[in-house]
Coordinates of C-alpha atoms and ligand atoms in Angstrom, one line a residue:
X1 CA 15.9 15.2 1.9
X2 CA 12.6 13.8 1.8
X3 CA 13.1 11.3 4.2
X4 CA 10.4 11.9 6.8
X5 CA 9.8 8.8 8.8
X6 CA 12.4 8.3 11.2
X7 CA 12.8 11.2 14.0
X8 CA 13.6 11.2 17.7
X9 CA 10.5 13.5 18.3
X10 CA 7.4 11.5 18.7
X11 CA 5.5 11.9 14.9
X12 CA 2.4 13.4 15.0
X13 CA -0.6 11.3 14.8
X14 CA -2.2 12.2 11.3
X15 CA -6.0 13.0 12.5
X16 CA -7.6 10.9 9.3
X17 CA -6.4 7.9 7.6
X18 CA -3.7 8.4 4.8
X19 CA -0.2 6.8 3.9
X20 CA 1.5 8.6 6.1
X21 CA -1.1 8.0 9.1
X22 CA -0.3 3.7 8.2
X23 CA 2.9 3.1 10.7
X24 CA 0.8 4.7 13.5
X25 CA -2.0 2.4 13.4
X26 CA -2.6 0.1 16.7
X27 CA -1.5 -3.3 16.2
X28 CA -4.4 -4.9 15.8
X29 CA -5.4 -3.1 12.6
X30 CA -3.8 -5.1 9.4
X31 CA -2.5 -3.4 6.7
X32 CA -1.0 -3.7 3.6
X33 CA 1.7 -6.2 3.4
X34 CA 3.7 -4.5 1.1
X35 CA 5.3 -1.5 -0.3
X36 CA 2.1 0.3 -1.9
X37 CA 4.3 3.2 -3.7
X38 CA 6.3 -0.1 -6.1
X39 CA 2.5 -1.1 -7.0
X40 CA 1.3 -0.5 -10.3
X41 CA -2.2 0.1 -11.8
X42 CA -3.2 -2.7 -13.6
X43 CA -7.1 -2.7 -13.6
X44 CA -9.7 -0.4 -13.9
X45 CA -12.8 -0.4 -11.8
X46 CA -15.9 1.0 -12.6
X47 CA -18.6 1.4 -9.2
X48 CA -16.1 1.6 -6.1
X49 CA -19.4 1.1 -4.1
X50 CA -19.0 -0.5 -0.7
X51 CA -19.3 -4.3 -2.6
X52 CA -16.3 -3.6 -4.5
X53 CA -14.4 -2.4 -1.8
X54 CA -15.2 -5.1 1.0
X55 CA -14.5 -7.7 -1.5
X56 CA -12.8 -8.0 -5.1
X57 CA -10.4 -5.1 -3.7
X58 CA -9.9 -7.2 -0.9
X59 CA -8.5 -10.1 -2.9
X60 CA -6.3 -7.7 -4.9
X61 CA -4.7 -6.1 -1.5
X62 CA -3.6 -10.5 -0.8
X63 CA -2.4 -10.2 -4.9
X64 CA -0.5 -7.3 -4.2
X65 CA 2.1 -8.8 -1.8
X66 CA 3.6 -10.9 -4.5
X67 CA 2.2 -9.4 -7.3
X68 CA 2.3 -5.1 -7.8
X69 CA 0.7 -5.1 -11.5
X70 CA -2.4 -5.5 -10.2
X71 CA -3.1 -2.1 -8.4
X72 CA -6.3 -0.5 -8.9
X73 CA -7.9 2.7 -10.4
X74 CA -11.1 3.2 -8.6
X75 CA -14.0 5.2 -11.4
X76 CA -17.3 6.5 -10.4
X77 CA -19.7 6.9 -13.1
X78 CA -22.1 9.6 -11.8
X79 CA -21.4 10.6 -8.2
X80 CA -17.6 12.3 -6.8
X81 CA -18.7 10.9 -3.2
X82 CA -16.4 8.0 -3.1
X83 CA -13.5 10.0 -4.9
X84 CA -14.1 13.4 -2.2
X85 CA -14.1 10.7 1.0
X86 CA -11.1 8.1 -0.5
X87 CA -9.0 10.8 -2.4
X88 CA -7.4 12.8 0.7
X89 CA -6.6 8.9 2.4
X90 CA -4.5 8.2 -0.6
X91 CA -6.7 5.7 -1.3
X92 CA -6.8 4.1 1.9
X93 CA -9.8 2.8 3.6
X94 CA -10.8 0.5 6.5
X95 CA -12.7 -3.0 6.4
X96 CA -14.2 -4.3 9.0
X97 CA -14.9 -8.3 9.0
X98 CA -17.7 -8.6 11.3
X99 CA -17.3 -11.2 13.3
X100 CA -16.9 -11.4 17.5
X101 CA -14.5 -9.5 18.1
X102 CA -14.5 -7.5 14.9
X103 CA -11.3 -7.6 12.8
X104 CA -10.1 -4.4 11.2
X105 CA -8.0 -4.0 8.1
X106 CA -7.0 -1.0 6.1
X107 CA -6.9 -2.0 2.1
X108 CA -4.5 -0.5 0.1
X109 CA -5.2 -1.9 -3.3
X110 CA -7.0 1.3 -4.7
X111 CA -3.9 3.6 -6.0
X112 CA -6.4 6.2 -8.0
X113 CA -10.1 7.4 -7.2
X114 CA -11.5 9.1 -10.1
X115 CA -15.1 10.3 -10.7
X116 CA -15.8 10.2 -14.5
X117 CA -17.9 13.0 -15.4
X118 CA -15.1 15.5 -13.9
X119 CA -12.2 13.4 -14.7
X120 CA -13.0 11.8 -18.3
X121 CA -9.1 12.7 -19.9
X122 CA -8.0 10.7 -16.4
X123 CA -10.7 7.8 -17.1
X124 CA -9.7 7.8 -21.0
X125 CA -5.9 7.6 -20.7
X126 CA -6.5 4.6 -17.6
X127 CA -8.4 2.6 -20.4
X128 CA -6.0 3.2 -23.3
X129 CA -2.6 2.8 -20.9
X130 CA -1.4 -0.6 -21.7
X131 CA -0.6 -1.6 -18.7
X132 CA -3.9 -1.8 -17.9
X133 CA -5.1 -5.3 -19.0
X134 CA -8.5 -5.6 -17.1
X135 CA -11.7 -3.3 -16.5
X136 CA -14.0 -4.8 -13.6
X137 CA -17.4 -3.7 -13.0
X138 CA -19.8 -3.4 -9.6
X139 CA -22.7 -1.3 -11.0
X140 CA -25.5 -3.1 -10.1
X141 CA -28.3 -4.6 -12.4
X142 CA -29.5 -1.5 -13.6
X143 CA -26.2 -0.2 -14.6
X144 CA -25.5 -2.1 -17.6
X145 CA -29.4 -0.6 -19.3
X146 CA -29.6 -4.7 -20.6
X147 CA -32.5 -5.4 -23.0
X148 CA -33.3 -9.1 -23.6
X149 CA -30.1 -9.4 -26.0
X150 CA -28.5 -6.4 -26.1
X151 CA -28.7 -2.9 -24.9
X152 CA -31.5 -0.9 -24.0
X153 CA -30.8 2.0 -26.9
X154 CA -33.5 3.7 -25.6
X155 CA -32.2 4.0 -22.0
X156 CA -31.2 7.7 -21.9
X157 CA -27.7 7.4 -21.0
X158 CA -27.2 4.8 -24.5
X159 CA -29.1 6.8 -26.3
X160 CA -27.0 10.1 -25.1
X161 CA -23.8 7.9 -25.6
X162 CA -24.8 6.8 -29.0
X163 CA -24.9 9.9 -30.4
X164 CA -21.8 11.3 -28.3
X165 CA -19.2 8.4 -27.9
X166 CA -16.1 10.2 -27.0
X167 CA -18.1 12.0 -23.9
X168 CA -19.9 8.4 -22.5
X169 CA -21.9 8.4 -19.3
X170 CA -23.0 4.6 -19.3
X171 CA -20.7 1.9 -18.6
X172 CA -21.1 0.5 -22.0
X173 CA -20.2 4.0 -23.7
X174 CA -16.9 4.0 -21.5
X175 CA -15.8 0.3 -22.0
X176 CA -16.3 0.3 -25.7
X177 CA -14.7 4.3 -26.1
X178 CA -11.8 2.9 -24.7
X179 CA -11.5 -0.6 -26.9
X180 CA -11.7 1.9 -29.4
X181 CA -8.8 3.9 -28.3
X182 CA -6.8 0.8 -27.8
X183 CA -8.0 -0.6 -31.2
X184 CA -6.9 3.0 -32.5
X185 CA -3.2 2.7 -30.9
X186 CA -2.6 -0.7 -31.4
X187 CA -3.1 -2.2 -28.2
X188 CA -4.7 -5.2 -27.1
X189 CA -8.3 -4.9 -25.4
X190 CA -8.5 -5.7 -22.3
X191 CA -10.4 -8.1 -20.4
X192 CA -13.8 -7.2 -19.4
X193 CA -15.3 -8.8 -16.0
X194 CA -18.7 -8.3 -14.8
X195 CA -18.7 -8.6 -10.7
X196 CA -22.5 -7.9 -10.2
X197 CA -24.9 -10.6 -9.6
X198 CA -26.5 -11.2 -13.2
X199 CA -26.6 -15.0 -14.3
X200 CA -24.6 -15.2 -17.2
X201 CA -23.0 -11.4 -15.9
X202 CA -20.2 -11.9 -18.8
X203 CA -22.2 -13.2 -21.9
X204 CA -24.6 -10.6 -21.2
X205 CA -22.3 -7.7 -20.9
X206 CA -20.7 -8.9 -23.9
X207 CA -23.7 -8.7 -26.1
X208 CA -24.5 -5.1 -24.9
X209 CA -21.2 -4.0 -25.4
X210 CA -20.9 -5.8 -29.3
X211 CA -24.4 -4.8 -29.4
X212 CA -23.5 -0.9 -28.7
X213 CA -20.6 -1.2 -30.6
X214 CA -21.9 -2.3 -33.7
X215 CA -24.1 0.3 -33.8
X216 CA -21.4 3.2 -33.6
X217 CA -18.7 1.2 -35.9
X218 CA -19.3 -2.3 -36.9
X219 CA -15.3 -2.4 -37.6
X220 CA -14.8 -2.4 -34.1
X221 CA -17.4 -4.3 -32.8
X222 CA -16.0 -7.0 -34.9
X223 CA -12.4 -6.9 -33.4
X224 CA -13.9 -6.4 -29.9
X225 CA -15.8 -9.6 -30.7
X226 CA -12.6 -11.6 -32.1
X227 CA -10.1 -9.9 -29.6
X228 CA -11.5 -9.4 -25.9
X229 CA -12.8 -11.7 -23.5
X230 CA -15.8 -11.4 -21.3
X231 CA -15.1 -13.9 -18.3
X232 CA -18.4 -14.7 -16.4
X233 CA -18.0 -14.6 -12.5
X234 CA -19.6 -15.3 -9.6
X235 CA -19.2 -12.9 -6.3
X236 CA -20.4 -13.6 -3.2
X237 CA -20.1 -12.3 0.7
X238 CA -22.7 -10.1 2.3
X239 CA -22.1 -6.4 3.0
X240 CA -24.6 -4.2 4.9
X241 CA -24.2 -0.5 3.8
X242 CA -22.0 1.8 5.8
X243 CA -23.5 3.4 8.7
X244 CA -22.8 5.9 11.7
X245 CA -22.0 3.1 13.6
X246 CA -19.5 2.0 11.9
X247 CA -17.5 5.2 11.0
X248 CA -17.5 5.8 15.0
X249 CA -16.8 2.0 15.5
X250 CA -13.5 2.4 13.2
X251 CA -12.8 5.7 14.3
X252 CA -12.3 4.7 18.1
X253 CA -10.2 1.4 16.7
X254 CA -7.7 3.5 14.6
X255 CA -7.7 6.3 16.5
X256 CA -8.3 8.5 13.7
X257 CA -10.5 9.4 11.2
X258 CA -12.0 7.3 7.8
X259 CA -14.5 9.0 5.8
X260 CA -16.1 5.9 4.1
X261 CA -15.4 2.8 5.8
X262 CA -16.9 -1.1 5.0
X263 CA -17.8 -3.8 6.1
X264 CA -18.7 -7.2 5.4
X265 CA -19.2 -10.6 6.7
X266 CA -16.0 -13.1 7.3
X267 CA -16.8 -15.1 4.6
X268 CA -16.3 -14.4 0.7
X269 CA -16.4 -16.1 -2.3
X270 CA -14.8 -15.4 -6.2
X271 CA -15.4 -17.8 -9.1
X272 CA -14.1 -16.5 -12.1
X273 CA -14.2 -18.1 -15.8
X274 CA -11.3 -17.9 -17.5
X275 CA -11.3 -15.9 -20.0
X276 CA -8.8 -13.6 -20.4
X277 CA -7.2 -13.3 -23.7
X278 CA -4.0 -11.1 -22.9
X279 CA -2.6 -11.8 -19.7
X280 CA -4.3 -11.9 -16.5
X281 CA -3.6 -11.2 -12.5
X282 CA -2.5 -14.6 -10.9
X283 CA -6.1 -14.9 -8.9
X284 CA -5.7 -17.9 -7.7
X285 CA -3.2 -16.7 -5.3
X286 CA -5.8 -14.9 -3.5
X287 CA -8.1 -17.8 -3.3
X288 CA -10.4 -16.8 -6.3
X289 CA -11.7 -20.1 -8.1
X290 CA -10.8 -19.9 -11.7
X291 CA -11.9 -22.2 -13.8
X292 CA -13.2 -23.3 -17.1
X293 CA -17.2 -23.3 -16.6
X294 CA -18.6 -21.3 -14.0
X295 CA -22.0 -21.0 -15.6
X296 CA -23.1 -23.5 -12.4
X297 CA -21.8 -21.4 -9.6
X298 CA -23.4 -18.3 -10.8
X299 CA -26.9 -20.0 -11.2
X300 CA -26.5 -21.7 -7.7
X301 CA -25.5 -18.2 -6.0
X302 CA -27.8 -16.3 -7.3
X303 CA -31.1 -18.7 -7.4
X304 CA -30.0 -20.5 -3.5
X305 CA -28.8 -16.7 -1.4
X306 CA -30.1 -13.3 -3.7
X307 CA -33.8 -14.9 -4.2
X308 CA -34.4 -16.1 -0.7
X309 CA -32.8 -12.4 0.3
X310 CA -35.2 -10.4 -1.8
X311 CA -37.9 -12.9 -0.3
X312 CA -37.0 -12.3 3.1
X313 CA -36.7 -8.5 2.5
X314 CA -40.0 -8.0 1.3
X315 CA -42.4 -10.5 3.1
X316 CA -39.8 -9.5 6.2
X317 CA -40.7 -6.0 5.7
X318 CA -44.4 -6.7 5.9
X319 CA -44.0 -8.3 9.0
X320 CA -42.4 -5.1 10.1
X321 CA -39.3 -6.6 10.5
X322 CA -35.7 -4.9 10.0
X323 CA -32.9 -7.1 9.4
X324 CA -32.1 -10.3 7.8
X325 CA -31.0 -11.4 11.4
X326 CA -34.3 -10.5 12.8
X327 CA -36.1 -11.9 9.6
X328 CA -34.6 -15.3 10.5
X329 CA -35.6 -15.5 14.1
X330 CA -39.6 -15.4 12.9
X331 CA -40.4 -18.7 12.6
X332 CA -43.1 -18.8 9.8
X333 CA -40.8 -16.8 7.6
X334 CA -37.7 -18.7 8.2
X335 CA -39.8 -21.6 7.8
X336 CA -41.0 -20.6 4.6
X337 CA -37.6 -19.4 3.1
X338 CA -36.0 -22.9 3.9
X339 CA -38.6 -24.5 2.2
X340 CA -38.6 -22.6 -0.4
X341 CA -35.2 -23.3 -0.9
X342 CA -34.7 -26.9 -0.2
X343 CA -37.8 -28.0 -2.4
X344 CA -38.4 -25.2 -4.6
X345 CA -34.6 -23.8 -5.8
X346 CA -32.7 -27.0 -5.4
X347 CA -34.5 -29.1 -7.6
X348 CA -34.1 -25.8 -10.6
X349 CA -30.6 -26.7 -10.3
X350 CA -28.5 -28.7 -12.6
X351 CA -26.1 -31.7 -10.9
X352 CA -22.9 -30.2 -10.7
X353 CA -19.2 -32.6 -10.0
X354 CA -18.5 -31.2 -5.9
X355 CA -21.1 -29.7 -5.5
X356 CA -23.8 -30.6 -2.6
X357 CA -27.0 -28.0 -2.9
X358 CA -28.2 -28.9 0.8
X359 CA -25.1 -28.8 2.4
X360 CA -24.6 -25.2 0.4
X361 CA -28.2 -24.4 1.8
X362 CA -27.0 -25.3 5.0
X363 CA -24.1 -23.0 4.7
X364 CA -26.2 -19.9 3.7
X365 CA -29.1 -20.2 6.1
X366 CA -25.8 -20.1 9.1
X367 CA -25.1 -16.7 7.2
X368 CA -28.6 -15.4 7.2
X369 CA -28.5 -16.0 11.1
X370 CA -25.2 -14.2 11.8
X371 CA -26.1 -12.2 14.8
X372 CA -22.9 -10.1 14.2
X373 CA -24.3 -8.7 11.1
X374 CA -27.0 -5.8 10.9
X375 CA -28.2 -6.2 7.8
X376 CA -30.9 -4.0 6.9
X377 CA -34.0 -5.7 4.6
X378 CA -34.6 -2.3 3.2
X379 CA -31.3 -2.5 1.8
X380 CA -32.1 -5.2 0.2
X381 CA -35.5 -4.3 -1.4
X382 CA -33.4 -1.8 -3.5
X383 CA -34.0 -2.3 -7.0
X384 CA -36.7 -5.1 -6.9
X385 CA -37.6 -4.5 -10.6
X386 CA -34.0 -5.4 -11.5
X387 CA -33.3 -8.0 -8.8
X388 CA -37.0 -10.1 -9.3
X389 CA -36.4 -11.7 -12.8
X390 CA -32.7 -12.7 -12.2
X391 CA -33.5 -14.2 -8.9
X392 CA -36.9 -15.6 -9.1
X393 CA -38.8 -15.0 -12.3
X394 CA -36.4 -17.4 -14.5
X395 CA -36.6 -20.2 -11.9
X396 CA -40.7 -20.0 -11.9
X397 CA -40.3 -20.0 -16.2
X398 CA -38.6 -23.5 -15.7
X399 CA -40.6 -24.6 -13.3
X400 CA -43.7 -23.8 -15.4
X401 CA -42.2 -25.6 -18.4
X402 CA -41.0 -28.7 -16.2
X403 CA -44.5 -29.1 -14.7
X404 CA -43.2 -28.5 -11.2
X405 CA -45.2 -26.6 -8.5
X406 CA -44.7 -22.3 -8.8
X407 CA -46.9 -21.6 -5.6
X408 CA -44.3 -20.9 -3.4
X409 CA -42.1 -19.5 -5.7
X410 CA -44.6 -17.1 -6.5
X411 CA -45.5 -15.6 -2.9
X412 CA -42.3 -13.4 -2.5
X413 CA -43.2 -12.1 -6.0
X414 CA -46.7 -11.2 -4.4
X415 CA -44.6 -9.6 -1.4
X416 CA -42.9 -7.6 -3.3
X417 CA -46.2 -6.0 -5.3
X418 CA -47.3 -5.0 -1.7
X419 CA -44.6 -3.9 -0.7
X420 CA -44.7 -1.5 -3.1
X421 CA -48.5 -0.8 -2.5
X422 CA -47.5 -0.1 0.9
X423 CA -44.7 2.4 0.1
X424 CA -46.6 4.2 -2.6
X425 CA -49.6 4.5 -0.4
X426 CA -47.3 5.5 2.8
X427 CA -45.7 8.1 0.2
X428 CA -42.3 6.7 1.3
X429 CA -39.7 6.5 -2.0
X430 CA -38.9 3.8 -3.6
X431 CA -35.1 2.9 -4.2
X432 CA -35.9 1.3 -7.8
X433 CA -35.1 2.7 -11.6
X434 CA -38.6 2.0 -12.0
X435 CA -39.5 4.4 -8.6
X436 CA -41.6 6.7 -10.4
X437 CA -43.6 4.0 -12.3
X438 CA -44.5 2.1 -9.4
X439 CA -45.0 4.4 -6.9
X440 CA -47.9 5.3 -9.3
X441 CA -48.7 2.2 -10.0
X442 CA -48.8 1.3 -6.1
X443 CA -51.3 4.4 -5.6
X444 CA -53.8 3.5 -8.0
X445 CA -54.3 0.0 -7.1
X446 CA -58.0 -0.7 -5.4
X447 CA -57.0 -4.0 -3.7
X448 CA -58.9 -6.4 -5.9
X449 CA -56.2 -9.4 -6.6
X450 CA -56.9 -9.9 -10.5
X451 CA -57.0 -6.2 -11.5
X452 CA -53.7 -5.6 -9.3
X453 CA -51.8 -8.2 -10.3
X454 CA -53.0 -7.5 -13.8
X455 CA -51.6 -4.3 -13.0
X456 CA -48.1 -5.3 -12.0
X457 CA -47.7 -8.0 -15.0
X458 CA -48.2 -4.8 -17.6
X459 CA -44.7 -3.8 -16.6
X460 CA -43.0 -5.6 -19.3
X461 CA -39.3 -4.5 -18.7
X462 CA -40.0 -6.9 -15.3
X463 CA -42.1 -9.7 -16.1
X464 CA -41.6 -10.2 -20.2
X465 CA -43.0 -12.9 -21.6
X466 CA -43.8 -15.1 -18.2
X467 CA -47.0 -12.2 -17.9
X468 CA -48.6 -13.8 -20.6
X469 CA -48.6 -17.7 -18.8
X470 CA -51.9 -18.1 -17.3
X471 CA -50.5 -20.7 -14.7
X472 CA -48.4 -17.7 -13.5
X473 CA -50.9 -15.1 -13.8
X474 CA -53.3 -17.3 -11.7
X475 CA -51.0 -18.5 -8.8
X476 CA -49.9 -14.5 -8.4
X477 CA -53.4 -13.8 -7.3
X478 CA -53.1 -16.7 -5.3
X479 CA -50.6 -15.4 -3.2
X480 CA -51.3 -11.6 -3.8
X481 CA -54.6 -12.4 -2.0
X482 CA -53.2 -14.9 0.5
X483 CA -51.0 -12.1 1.9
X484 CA -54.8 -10.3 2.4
X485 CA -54.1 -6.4 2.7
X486 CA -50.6 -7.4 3.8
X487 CA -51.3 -7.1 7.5
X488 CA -48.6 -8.8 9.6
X489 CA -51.2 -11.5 10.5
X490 CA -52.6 -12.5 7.3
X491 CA -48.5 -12.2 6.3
X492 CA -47.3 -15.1 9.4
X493 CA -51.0 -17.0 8.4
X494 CA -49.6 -17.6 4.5
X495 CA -46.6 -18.0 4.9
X496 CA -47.3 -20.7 7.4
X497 CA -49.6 -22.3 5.0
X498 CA -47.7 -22.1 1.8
Ligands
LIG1 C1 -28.3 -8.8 -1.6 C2 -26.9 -9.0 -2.1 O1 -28.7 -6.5 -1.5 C3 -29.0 -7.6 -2.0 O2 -29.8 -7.6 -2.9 O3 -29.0 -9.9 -1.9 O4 -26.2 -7.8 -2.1 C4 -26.1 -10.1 -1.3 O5 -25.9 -9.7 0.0 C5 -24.8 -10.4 -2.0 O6 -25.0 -10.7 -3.3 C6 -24.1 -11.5 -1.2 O7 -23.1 -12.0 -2.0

């Protein structure tokens, strides 16, 4: 009866992208390889942001063709956007590997989109169903509320959490309400795995979740601590944020309509530690790296691409610059950034078997120049309070305790205080969990290097201890005055210099 597909008349062209809109697509778009209604869900997914989606869902759509217990159930924390565009395409969405010409692929790997704060009986059931063996997470720094080893109890959403645990709203008050379910059913945990780029992303997330628990029910925190592993990973390919462009761009290739396309660059990386206590998706079939210390990877990633990105996004943006492309094609700031890689990053680096950090170096500075990618700086100046002391604040600790020069190191770090001048004075918003704080902050500076920086290294939850190192202190004036009102002159002139 319900047989629907085959027909003599010509089938109607479905006007938006959907199961049933798949057998029409134009050759040239992939799609899945396999039969997505015999897939099961197997992991849970919290932040289907565009990262996710271009990437670890990407690997999972490969998985599926020989494997369909790894299908995913997609769970926004806050916002129903993703579920409202991906819900009425089944799922469905299209990538788009930007390379010339562009290859298009629609991913079928998300079975379920679910937004939490409407959906929490969908979200609870997910995380106690035992066929669900792993929870992911792409939330960004700022969505696990970290403190230095722990959680932030007095974020609001853990302190709401703490005192409601069966209604979470953090991350942390959803992964551990659902151990506890699974503790309370007798199922096994399941593995938790951290995709966002924090060194040490697993360790940490552990100790905020044992950290949280403990302080609901020390019973569970306990068996959470025994039972479940935390696998550190390391994630890696560069996606610029959806745009016009490239909903009409996929729109002309399918012929159809996709509310929330991504994209990404071709290439992609997955290093995953393994860690996983009861059972696990056959990764490696899909070309993730998993292995049994990743700890190097991570460090390398995050030290040799995210900090030289943040650098280029902020002393870029004062050179009123506008992508990453564009950044490198400006010969004192490309300049600059290689150098600071090569003799600054590299030598904060461990020796690791395989591993060449010039030749890596290489291999990123080719990405950075990838004119097929649009990648807007102010995307990446997002969130500089969170992104600094991952990227760049722990590698100018170790220099500082190794004796080895922070000058350099310490110029994008000026960059990005001026940056901030300049948007507080221009009244333009901030993108930062910090927003309001520094946009004040940026207002009331008078221009004097020692009183602003002094300014800036009051913000504990950013600098921490490092504020107190005189060394530090002195070479941020250094550089906050090199870059001299922030003019794009006085920018070119120091970074030329330095
Ligand atoms: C970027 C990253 O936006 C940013 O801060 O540095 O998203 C970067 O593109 C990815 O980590 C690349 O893997």
């Amino acid at each position: 009866m319900s047989q629907r597909s085959v027909s003599s008349q010509s089938p109607s062209v479905p006007s938006r992208l959907c199961e049933a809109a798949l057998s029409t697509l134009p050759a040239a778009v992939a799609r899945p390889a396999y039969d997505r209604a015999r897939t099961r869900i197997g992991i849970v997914h919290f932040g289907p942001g565009a990262f996710h989606r271009a990437h670890q869902a990407v690997y999972l759509d490969e998985l599926l063709a020989t494997d369909p217990d790894w299908a995913i159930s997609a769970v926004s924390l806050h916002s129903p956007g993703v579920r409202d565009a991906l819900a009425p395409q089944d799922g469905l969405y299209t990538l788009v590997l930007m390379e010339q010409p562009p290859r298009l692929r629609v991913v079928g790997a998300i079975r379920e989109v679910l937004c939490a704060p409407q959906q929490r009986e969908a979200v609870a059931a997910r995380l106690a169903d035992p066929a669900v063996r792993l929870v992911t997470l792409t939330i960004t720094e700022k969505g696990y509320c970290l403190s230095a080893d722990g959680v932030d109890a007095a974020h609001p959403d853990i302190a709401h959490d703490l005192a409601h645990p069966r209604e979470p709203v953090s991350a942390i008050g959803w992964l551990v309400e659902g151990l506890r379910l699974r503790r309370e059913r007798g199922l096994p945990p399941y593995t938790v795995l951290s995709c966002d780029n924090l060194a040490d992303n697993g360790g940490r997330l552990r100790r905020a979740v044992l950290d949280y628990a403990g302080r609901l029910d020390p019973d569970l925190a306990a068996w959470i601590g025994r039972e479940a592993g935390f696998p550190r990973s390391m994630v890696d390919s560069i996606t610029p944020a959806t745009d016009e462009t490239l909903r009409a761009q996929v729109a002309a290739a399918l012929g159809m309509e996709d509310a929330w396309p991504v994209q990404r660059e071709p290439y992609a990386q997955w290093v995953v530690e393994d860690d996983f206590r009861h059972g696990r998706p056959p990764l490696e079939h899909a070309g993730v790296v998993v292995g049994a210390d990743i700890a190097g990877y991570d460090r390398a990633k995050l030290r040799l691409l995210n900090a030289p990105h943040s650098a280029l996004a902020y002393l870029g943006s004062l050179l009123g610059l506008e992508t990453v492309a564009e950044a490198m094609r400006h010969p004192a700031l490309a300049g600059f950034v290689e150098r600071l890689m090569r003799e600054d990053i590299v030598p904060s680096l461990a020796a690791m078997p395989g591993f060449d950090p010039q030749a890596y170096v290489d291999a990123i500075l080719a990405r950075f120049r990838n004119p097929a990618i649009r990648h807007l700086l102010a995307q990446i100046a997002w969130d500089g309070s969170q992104k600094l002391p991952v990227r760049l604040l722990g590698t100018i600790a170790e220099a500082l305790a190794a004796g080895r020069p922070i000058d350099r190191l310490c110029l994008p770090v000026a960059g990005w205080m001026c940056f901030v001048r300049r948007q507080a004075r221009a009244g333009v918003a901030l993108v930062d969990p910090l927003a309001d704080t520094l946009a004040a902050l940026g207002r009331s500076l008078g221009g004097d290097p020692a009183a602003d920086v002094a300014a800036f290294l009051a913000l504990e939850a950013v600098f921490g201890p490092l504020a107190k190192e005189p060394r530090f202190a002195g070479a941020l004036r250094q550089a906050y005055a090199a870059l001299d009102g922030a003019g794009p002159e006085a920018v070119a002139a120091a970074l030329a210099r330095t």
